[in-house]
Amino acid sequence: MFKDLDISRAEYEEAVKRFVDCVKGKGVTISAVPTDGYYQYDVINNPAVDQDAIQESCGKGTRNLIEPIFVDRLRNPNKEDENELFAKCLIRNGVAPADYNAERARKDRVNGFKGAPYDSSDPRVAHCNANPNT
C-alpha cells in the first residue's frame, strides 16, 4: 500500500471506519461526513474528555497516514497547480466566466473572495475547493 502510495477506496473506507469506531469507543461523538469523494468529521463537543488527544491517538494506525495520501490523490492526482484546477472547476460548473484563470483564482482566494466575479457563497465554490476534479 505505502510502497507506491496507491491507496484504494476500500482501504480508505476501512481506515475511516476504524478511526471513527476508536474515537466513539473513547467517549467522543463523531461522524464521518462524505464530502466530494472523501470524509470530513463532525465532532460534538464533550468537555468530559480530551477530544483532541483521543482523535490523535485513534488516528495513529488508522487514518493519519492513509487519509492525506488518499485525499491528495483524489483531489490532484497529477500534481497540477491547485489554483488552475480550482479555476477550471469553477468554469466547468458554470460559476466563473470562461476567461477566469489560475492567477485570478489565487488572488481571489488570498483576498477571501472579495471582488471575485462570482458569488463565493455558491455551494459550487465550496465543491470546487473541496475537490476541483469533480
Short mmCIF file of N, CA and C in Angstrom, two decimals:
data_model
loop_
_atom_site.label_atom_id
_atom_site.label_comp_id
_atom_site.label_asym_id
_atom_site.label_seq_id
_atom_site.Cartn_x
_atom_site.Cartn_y
_atom_site.Cartn_z
N MET A 1 0.82 -1.19 0.00
CA MET A 1 0.00 0.00 0.00
C MET A 1 0.87 1.25 0.00
N PHE A 2 1.76 1.44 0.98
CA PHE A 2 2.54 2.67 1.06
C PHE A 2 3.73 2.68 0.12
N LYS A 3 4.11 1.52 -0.37
CA LYS A 3 5.27 1.44 -1.25
C LYS A 3 5.07 2.32 -2.49
N ASP A 4 3.90 2.22 -3.10
CA ASP A 4 3.63 3.02 -4.29
C ASP A 4 2.65 4.16 -4.03
N LEU A 5 2.26 4.35 -2.77
CA LEU A 5 1.32 5.39 -2.36
C LEU A 5 -0.03 5.25 -3.05
N ASP A 6 -0.37 4.04 -3.43
CA ASP A 6 -1.65 3.76 -4.05
C ASP A 6 -2.59 3.19 -2.98
N ILE A 7 -3.55 3.99 -2.58
CA ILE A 7 -4.50 3.59 -1.54
C ILE A 7 -5.87 3.45 -2.19
N SER A 8 -6.45 2.29 -2.05
CA SER A 8 -7.75 2.04 -2.67
C SER A 8 -8.86 2.68 -1.84
N ARG A 9 -10.00 2.83 -2.46
CA ARG A 9 -11.20 3.33 -1.77
C ARG A 9 -11.50 2.43 -0.58
N ALA A 10 -11.41 1.11 -0.77
CA ALA A 10 -11.72 0.16 0.31
C ALA A 10 -10.76 0.34 1.49
N GLU A 11 -9.49 0.55 1.21
CA GLU A 11 -8.51 0.77 2.28
C GLU A 11 -8.81 2.06 3.04
N TYR A 12 -9.16 3.09 2.28
CA TYR A 12 -9.51 4.37 2.90
C TYR A 12 -10.75 4.22 3.77
N GLU A 13 -11.78 3.58 3.23
CA GLU A 13 -13.03 3.38 3.99
C GLU A 13 -12.76 2.61 5.27
N GLU A 14 -11.93 1.58 5.20
CA GLU A 14 -11.60 0.79 6.39
C GLU A 14 -10.88 1.65 7.43
N ALA A 15 -9.96 2.48 6.99
CA ALA A 15 -9.22 3.35 7.91
C ALA A 15 -10.17 4.33 8.60
N VAL A 16 -11.07 4.91 7.83
CA VAL A 16 -12.03 5.86 8.41
C VAL A 16 -12.93 5.15 9.42
N LYS A 17 -13.42 3.97 9.08
CA LYS A 17 -14.28 3.23 9.99
C LYS A 17 -13.55 2.89 11.28
N ARG A 18 -12.32 2.42 11.17
CA ARG A 18 -11.54 2.08 12.37
C ARG A 18 -11.30 3.31 13.23
N PHE A 19 -11.02 4.45 12.59
CA PHE A 19 -10.81 5.69 13.32
C PHE A 19 -12.08 6.10 14.06
N VAL A 20 -13.20 6.14 13.37
CA VAL A 20 -14.47 6.56 13.98
C VAL A 20 -14.86 5.61 15.11
N ASP A 21 -14.72 4.32 14.89
CA ASP A 21 -15.04 3.34 15.94
C ASP A 21 -14.17 3.55 17.17
N CYS A 22 -12.88 3.80 16.97
CA CYS A 22 -11.95 4.02 18.07
C CYS A 22 -12.34 5.26 18.87
N VAL A 23 -12.59 6.36 18.17
CA VAL A 23 -12.94 7.61 18.83
C VAL A 23 -14.25 7.47 19.60
N LYS A 24 -15.24 6.85 18.97
CA LYS A 24 -16.52 6.64 19.65
C LYS A 24 -16.34 5.77 20.88
N GLY A 25 -15.49 4.78 20.79
CA GLY A 25 -15.23 3.88 21.90
C GLY A 25 -14.59 4.57 23.10
N LYS A 26 -14.05 5.75 22.86
CA LYS A 26 -13.41 6.50 23.94
C LYS A 26 -14.24 7.70 24.39
N GLY A 27 -15.53 7.70 24.00
CA GLY A 27 -16.46 8.71 24.51
C GLY A 27 -16.64 9.96 23.68
N VAL A 28 -16.17 9.97 22.45
CA VAL A 28 -16.33 11.14 21.59
C VAL A 28 -17.43 10.85 20.58
N THR A 29 -18.37 11.80 20.45
CA THR A 29 -19.43 11.66 19.46
C THR A 29 -18.91 12.26 18.16
N ILE A 30 -18.76 11.41 17.17
CA ILE A 30 -18.17 11.80 15.89
C ILE A 30 -18.90 11.11 14.76
N SER A 31 -18.96 11.77 13.63
CA SER A 31 -19.47 11.11 12.43
C SER A 31 -18.63 11.55 11.24
N ALA A 32 -18.43 10.60 10.35
CA ALA A 32 -17.70 10.87 9.11
C ALA A 32 -18.72 11.31 8.06
N VAL A 33 -18.53 12.51 7.54
CA VAL A 33 -19.48 13.10 6.60
C VAL A 33 -18.87 13.08 5.20
N PRO A 34 -19.51 12.38 4.24
CA PRO A 34 -18.97 12.35 2.88
C PRO A 34 -18.94 13.75 2.27
N THR A 35 -17.78 14.11 1.70
CA THR A 35 -17.59 15.42 1.09
C THR A 35 -16.77 15.27 -0.17
N ASP A 36 -17.42 15.28 -1.31
CA ASP A 36 -16.72 15.28 -2.59
C ASP A 36 -15.67 14.19 -2.73
N GLY A 37 -16.01 12.97 -2.32
CA GLY A 37 -15.13 11.83 -2.52
C GLY A 37 -14.32 11.41 -1.31
N TYR A 38 -14.33 12.20 -0.27
CA TYR A 38 -13.63 11.85 0.96
C TYR A 38 -14.48 12.29 2.14
N TYR A 39 -13.97 12.14 3.34
CA TYR A 39 -14.75 12.46 4.53
C TYR A 39 -14.18 13.66 5.28
N GLN A 40 -15.10 14.39 5.88
CA GLN A 40 -14.76 15.37 6.91
C GLN A 40 -15.47 14.89 8.16
N TYR A 41 -15.06 15.37 9.30
CA TYR A 41 -15.57 14.82 10.55
C TYR A 41 -16.33 15.88 11.34
N ASP A 42 -17.53 15.51 11.76
CA ASP A 42 -18.31 16.33 12.67
C ASP A 42 -18.14 15.75 14.06
N VAL A 43 -17.71 16.58 14.98
CA VAL A 43 -17.48 16.16 16.36
C VAL A 43 -18.34 17.03 17.26
N ILE A 44 -19.07 16.38 18.14
CA ILE A 44 -19.87 17.11 19.13
C ILE A 44 -19.02 17.30 20.37
N ASN A 45 -18.93 18.54 20.81
CA ASN A 45 -18.08 18.88 21.95
C ASN A 45 -18.50 18.12 23.20
N ASN A 46 -17.52 17.53 23.86
CA ASN A 46 -17.72 16.82 25.12
C ASN A 46 -16.58 17.23 26.05
N PRO A 47 -16.84 18.20 26.94
CA PRO A 47 -15.76 18.68 27.81
C PRO A 47 -15.25 17.63 28.81
N ALA A 48 -15.94 16.51 28.92
CA ALA A 48 -15.53 15.47 29.88
C ALA A 48 -14.34 14.66 29.38
N VAL A 49 -14.01 14.77 28.10
CA VAL A 49 -12.88 14.02 27.55
C VAL A 49 -11.98 14.95 26.75
N ASP A 50 -10.73 14.58 26.58
CA ASP A 50 -9.78 15.34 25.77
C ASP A 50 -9.92 14.85 24.32
N GLN A 51 -10.83 15.47 23.60
CA GLN A 51 -11.17 15.03 22.24
C GLN A 51 -9.97 15.08 21.30
N ASP A 52 -9.16 16.12 21.41
CA ASP A 52 -8.01 16.23 20.52
C ASP A 52 -7.03 15.08 20.74
N ALA A 53 -6.76 14.78 22.02
CA ALA A 53 -5.84 13.68 22.33
C ALA A 53 -6.40 12.35 21.87
N ILE A 54 -7.70 12.16 22.04
CA ILE A 54 -8.33 10.91 21.61
C ILE A 54 -8.26 10.78 20.09
N GLN A 55 -8.56 11.85 19.38
CA GLN A 55 -8.50 11.79 17.91
C GLN A 55 -7.07 11.53 17.44
N GLU A 56 -6.12 12.16 18.09
CA GLU A 56 -4.72 11.94 17.71
C GLU A 56 -4.32 10.49 17.97
N SER A 57 -4.69 9.98 19.12
CA SER A 57 -4.36 8.60 19.48
C SER A 57 -5.02 7.61 18.52
N CYS A 58 -6.29 7.82 18.25
CA CYS A 58 -7.02 6.92 17.36
C CYS A 58 -6.59 7.06 15.90
N GLY A 59 -6.08 8.22 15.55
CA GLY A 59 -5.63 8.44 14.17
C GLY A 59 -4.39 7.65 13.81
N LYS A 60 -3.56 7.37 14.82
CA LYS A 60 -2.36 6.56 14.57
C LYS A 60 -2.79 5.14 14.23
N GLY A 61 -2.31 4.65 13.13
CA GLY A 61 -2.65 3.30 12.71
C GLY A 61 -3.98 3.19 11.98
N THR A 62 -4.70 4.31 11.86
CA THR A 62 -5.95 4.26 11.11
C THR A 62 -5.89 5.26 9.96
N ARG A 63 -6.14 6.52 10.22
CA ARG A 63 -6.27 7.48 9.11
C ARG A 63 -5.12 8.46 8.97
N ASN A 64 -4.29 8.63 9.97
CA ASN A 64 -3.27 9.69 9.92
C ASN A 64 -2.36 9.62 8.70
N LEU A 65 -1.97 8.44 8.29
CA LEU A 65 -1.11 8.31 7.11
C LEU A 65 -1.91 8.12 5.83
N ILE A 66 -2.98 7.37 5.93
CA ILE A 66 -3.75 6.98 4.75
C ILE A 66 -4.56 8.14 4.18
N GLU A 67 -5.26 8.86 5.05
CA GLU A 67 -6.19 9.88 4.57
C GLU A 67 -5.53 11.00 3.77
N PRO A 68 -4.43 11.59 4.24
CA PRO A 68 -3.83 12.66 3.42
C PRO A 68 -3.39 12.20 2.04
N ILE A 69 -2.86 10.99 1.97
CA ILE A 69 -2.42 10.46 0.67
C ILE A 69 -3.62 10.21 -0.23
N PHE A 70 -4.65 9.57 0.31
CA PHE A 70 -5.85 9.28 -0.48
C PHE A 70 -6.50 10.57 -0.99
N VAL A 71 -6.67 11.54 -0.11
CA VAL A 71 -7.32 12.79 -0.49
C VAL A 71 -6.47 13.54 -1.52
N ASP A 72 -5.18 13.57 -1.32
CA ASP A 72 -4.30 14.23 -2.28
C ASP A 72 -4.41 13.59 -3.66
N ARG A 73 -4.41 12.28 -3.71
CA ARG A 73 -4.52 11.57 -5.00
C ARG A 73 -5.89 11.79 -5.64
N LEU A 74 -6.91 11.92 -4.83
CA LEU A 74 -8.26 12.16 -5.33
C LEU A 74 -8.40 13.57 -5.88
N ARG A 75 -7.92 14.55 -5.12
CA ARG A 75 -8.07 15.95 -5.48
C ARG A 75 -7.13 16.38 -6.60
N ASN A 76 -5.91 15.86 -6.59
CA ASN A 76 -4.91 16.36 -7.53
C ASN A 76 -3.93 15.24 -7.91
N PRO A 77 -4.41 14.25 -8.64
CA PRO A 77 -3.58 13.08 -8.94
C PRO A 77 -2.34 13.39 -9.79
N ASN A 78 -2.40 14.44 -10.59
CA ASN A 78 -1.28 14.77 -11.46
C ASN A 78 -0.41 15.91 -10.94
N LYS A 79 -0.64 16.28 -9.69
CA LYS A 79 0.16 17.35 -9.04
C LYS A 79 0.15 18.64 -9.85
N GLU A 80 -1.03 19.01 -10.31
CA GLU A 80 -1.18 20.25 -11.07
C GLU A 80 -1.30 21.44 -10.12
N ASP A 81 -1.23 22.62 -10.66
CA ASP A 81 -1.41 23.84 -9.87
C ASP A 81 -2.84 23.85 -9.31
N GLU A 82 -2.94 23.96 -7.99
CA GLU A 82 -4.26 23.93 -7.33
C GLU A 82 -5.16 25.07 -7.80
N ASN A 83 -4.59 26.24 -8.02
CA ASN A 83 -5.40 27.37 -8.48
C ASN A 83 -5.92 27.16 -9.90
N GLU A 84 -5.11 26.52 -10.73
CA GLU A 84 -5.54 26.19 -12.09
C GLU A 84 -6.71 25.21 -12.04
N LEU A 85 -6.58 24.18 -11.21
CA LEU A 85 -7.66 23.20 -11.06
C LEU A 85 -8.93 23.86 -10.55
N PHE A 86 -8.79 24.74 -9.56
CA PHE A 86 -9.92 25.44 -8.97
C PHE A 86 -10.61 26.30 -10.03
N ALA A 87 -9.82 27.06 -10.79
CA ALA A 87 -10.39 27.93 -11.83
C ALA A 87 -11.13 27.11 -12.88
N LYS A 88 -10.53 26.03 -13.34
CA LYS A 88 -11.19 25.18 -14.34
C LYS A 88 -12.47 24.57 -13.80
N CYS A 89 -12.47 24.19 -12.53
CA CYS A 89 -13.67 23.61 -11.92
C CYS A 89 -14.79 24.65 -11.88
N LEU A 90 -14.45 25.88 -11.48
CA LEU A 90 -15.47 26.93 -11.42
C LEU A 90 -16.06 27.20 -12.80
N ILE A 91 -15.22 27.23 -13.81
CA ILE A 91 -15.70 27.45 -15.18
C ILE A 91 -16.57 26.27 -15.61
N ARG A 92 -16.08 25.06 -15.40
CA ARG A 92 -16.80 23.85 -15.78
C ARG A 92 -18.18 23.76 -15.12
N ASN A 93 -18.27 24.25 -13.88
CA ASN A 93 -19.52 24.18 -13.14
C ASN A 93 -20.39 25.43 -13.31
N GLY A 94 -20.00 26.31 -14.23
CA GLY A 94 -20.82 27.47 -14.56
C GLY A 94 -20.82 28.57 -13.51
N VAL A 95 -19.78 28.63 -12.69
CA VAL A 95 -19.71 29.64 -11.63
C VAL A 95 -18.92 30.86 -12.09
N ALA A 96 -17.77 30.63 -12.69
CA ALA A 96 -16.89 31.72 -13.11
C ALA A 96 -16.95 31.89 -14.63
N PRO A 97 -16.60 33.09 -15.10
CA PRO A 97 -16.59 33.32 -16.55
C PRO A 97 -15.49 32.52 -17.23
N ALA A 98 -15.63 32.32 -18.52
CA ALA A 98 -14.72 31.48 -19.30
C ALA A 98 -13.27 31.96 -19.26
N ASP A 99 -13.04 33.25 -19.03
CA ASP A 99 -11.66 33.75 -19.01
C ASP A 99 -11.03 33.73 -17.61
N TYR A 100 -11.71 33.15 -16.66
CA TYR A 100 -11.18 33.04 -15.30
C TYR A 100 -9.95 32.13 -15.34
N ASN A 101 -8.90 32.49 -14.59
CA ASN A 101 -7.66 31.72 -14.67
C ASN A 101 -7.04 31.51 -13.30
N ALA A 102 -5.92 30.80 -13.28
CA ALA A 102 -5.24 30.43 -12.03
C ALA A 102 -4.78 31.65 -11.25
N GLU A 103 -4.25 32.64 -11.92
CA GLU A 103 -3.76 33.83 -11.22
C GLU A 103 -4.91 34.57 -10.54
N ARG A 104 -6.02 34.70 -11.23
CA ARG A 104 -7.19 35.36 -10.63
C ARG A 104 -7.72 34.52 -9.47
N ALA A 105 -7.73 33.20 -9.62
CA ALA A 105 -8.18 32.32 -8.55
C ALA A 105 -7.31 32.48 -7.31
N ARG A 106 -6.00 32.54 -7.52
CA ARG A 106 -5.08 32.73 -6.40
C ARG A 106 -5.38 34.03 -5.67
N LYS A 107 -5.53 35.11 -6.43
CA LYS A 107 -5.82 36.42 -5.84
C LYS A 107 -7.15 36.40 -5.09
N ASP A 108 -8.15 35.79 -5.69
CA ASP A 108 -9.47 35.73 -5.04
C ASP A 108 -9.40 34.95 -3.74
N ARG A 109 -8.67 33.86 -3.74
CA ARG A 109 -8.54 33.05 -2.52
C ARG A 109 -7.81 33.84 -1.43
N VAL A 110 -6.71 34.49 -1.79
CA VAL A 110 -5.93 35.27 -0.83
C VAL A 110 -6.78 36.40 -0.23
N ASN A 111 -7.63 37.01 -1.05
CA ASN A 111 -8.46 38.13 -0.60
C ASN A 111 -9.80 37.70 -0.02
N GLY A 112 -9.94 36.43 0.28
CA GLY A 112 -11.20 35.96 0.85
C GLY A 112 -12.38 36.08 -0.10
N PHE A 113 -12.09 36.02 -1.38
CA PHE A 113 -13.08 36.09 -2.47
C PHE A 113 -13.74 37.46 -2.61
N LYS A 114 -13.20 38.48 -1.95
CA LYS A 114 -13.73 39.84 -2.12
C LYS A 114 -13.42 40.29 -3.54
N GLY A 115 -14.45 40.70 -4.26
CA GLY A 115 -14.28 41.16 -5.63
C GLY A 115 -14.23 40.04 -6.66
N ALA A 116 -14.45 38.81 -6.23
CA ALA A 116 -14.46 37.69 -7.19
C ALA A 116 -15.62 37.87 -8.16
N PRO A 117 -15.46 37.40 -9.40
CA PRO A 117 -16.53 37.57 -10.40
C PRO A 117 -17.65 36.54 -10.26
N TYR A 118 -17.88 36.08 -9.05
CA TYR A 118 -18.94 35.11 -8.76
C TYR A 118 -19.28 35.21 -7.28
N ASP A 119 -20.36 34.61 -6.90
CA ASP A 119 -20.82 34.60 -5.51
C ASP A 119 -20.09 33.48 -4.77
N SER A 120 -19.19 33.85 -3.88
CA SER A 120 -18.39 32.83 -3.18
C SER A 120 -19.21 31.97 -2.23
N SER A 121 -20.44 32.37 -1.93
CA SER A 121 -21.30 31.54 -1.07
C SER A 121 -22.04 30.47 -1.88
N ASP A 122 -21.89 30.49 -3.18
CA ASP A 122 -22.49 29.46 -4.04
C ASP A 122 -21.89 28.11 -3.64
N PRO A 123 -22.72 27.10 -3.37
CA PRO A 123 -22.20 25.80 -2.94
C PRO A 123 -21.24 25.16 -3.95
N ARG A 124 -21.32 25.56 -5.20
CA ARG A 124 -20.40 25.02 -6.20
C ARG A 124 -18.97 25.49 -5.97
N VAL A 125 -18.81 26.65 -5.33
CA VAL A 125 -17.47 27.15 -4.99
C VAL A 125 -16.85 26.24 -3.93
N ALA A 126 -17.61 25.94 -2.89
CA ALA A 126 -17.12 25.03 -1.85
C ALA A 126 -16.82 23.66 -2.44
N HIS A 127 -17.67 23.21 -3.36
CA HIS A 127 -17.48 21.93 -4.03
C HIS A 127 -16.14 21.92 -4.79
N CYS A 128 -15.86 22.98 -5.54
CA CYS A 128 -14.61 23.05 -6.29
C CYS A 128 -13.41 23.18 -5.37
N ASN A 129 -13.58 23.83 -4.26
CA ASN A 129 -12.49 23.95 -3.30
C ASN A 129 -12.21 22.61 -2.64
N ALA A 130 -13.25 21.83 -2.36
CA ALA A 130 -13.09 20.54 -1.70
C ALA A 130 -12.47 19.52 -2.64
N ASN A 131 -12.88 19.53 -3.89
CA ASN A 131 -12.33 18.58 -4.86
C ASN A 131 -12.48 19.18 -6.26
N PRO A 132 -11.46 19.86 -6.74
CA PRO A 132 -11.56 20.53 -8.04
C PRO A 132 -11.63 19.59 -9.24
N ASN A 133 -11.48 18.30 -9.03
CA ASN A 133 -11.57 17.35 -10.14
C ASN A 133 -12.98 16.83 -10.35
N THR A 134 -13.93 17.31 -9.58
CA THR A 134 -15.31 16.83 -9.74
C THR A 134 -16.17 17.85 -10.42
#
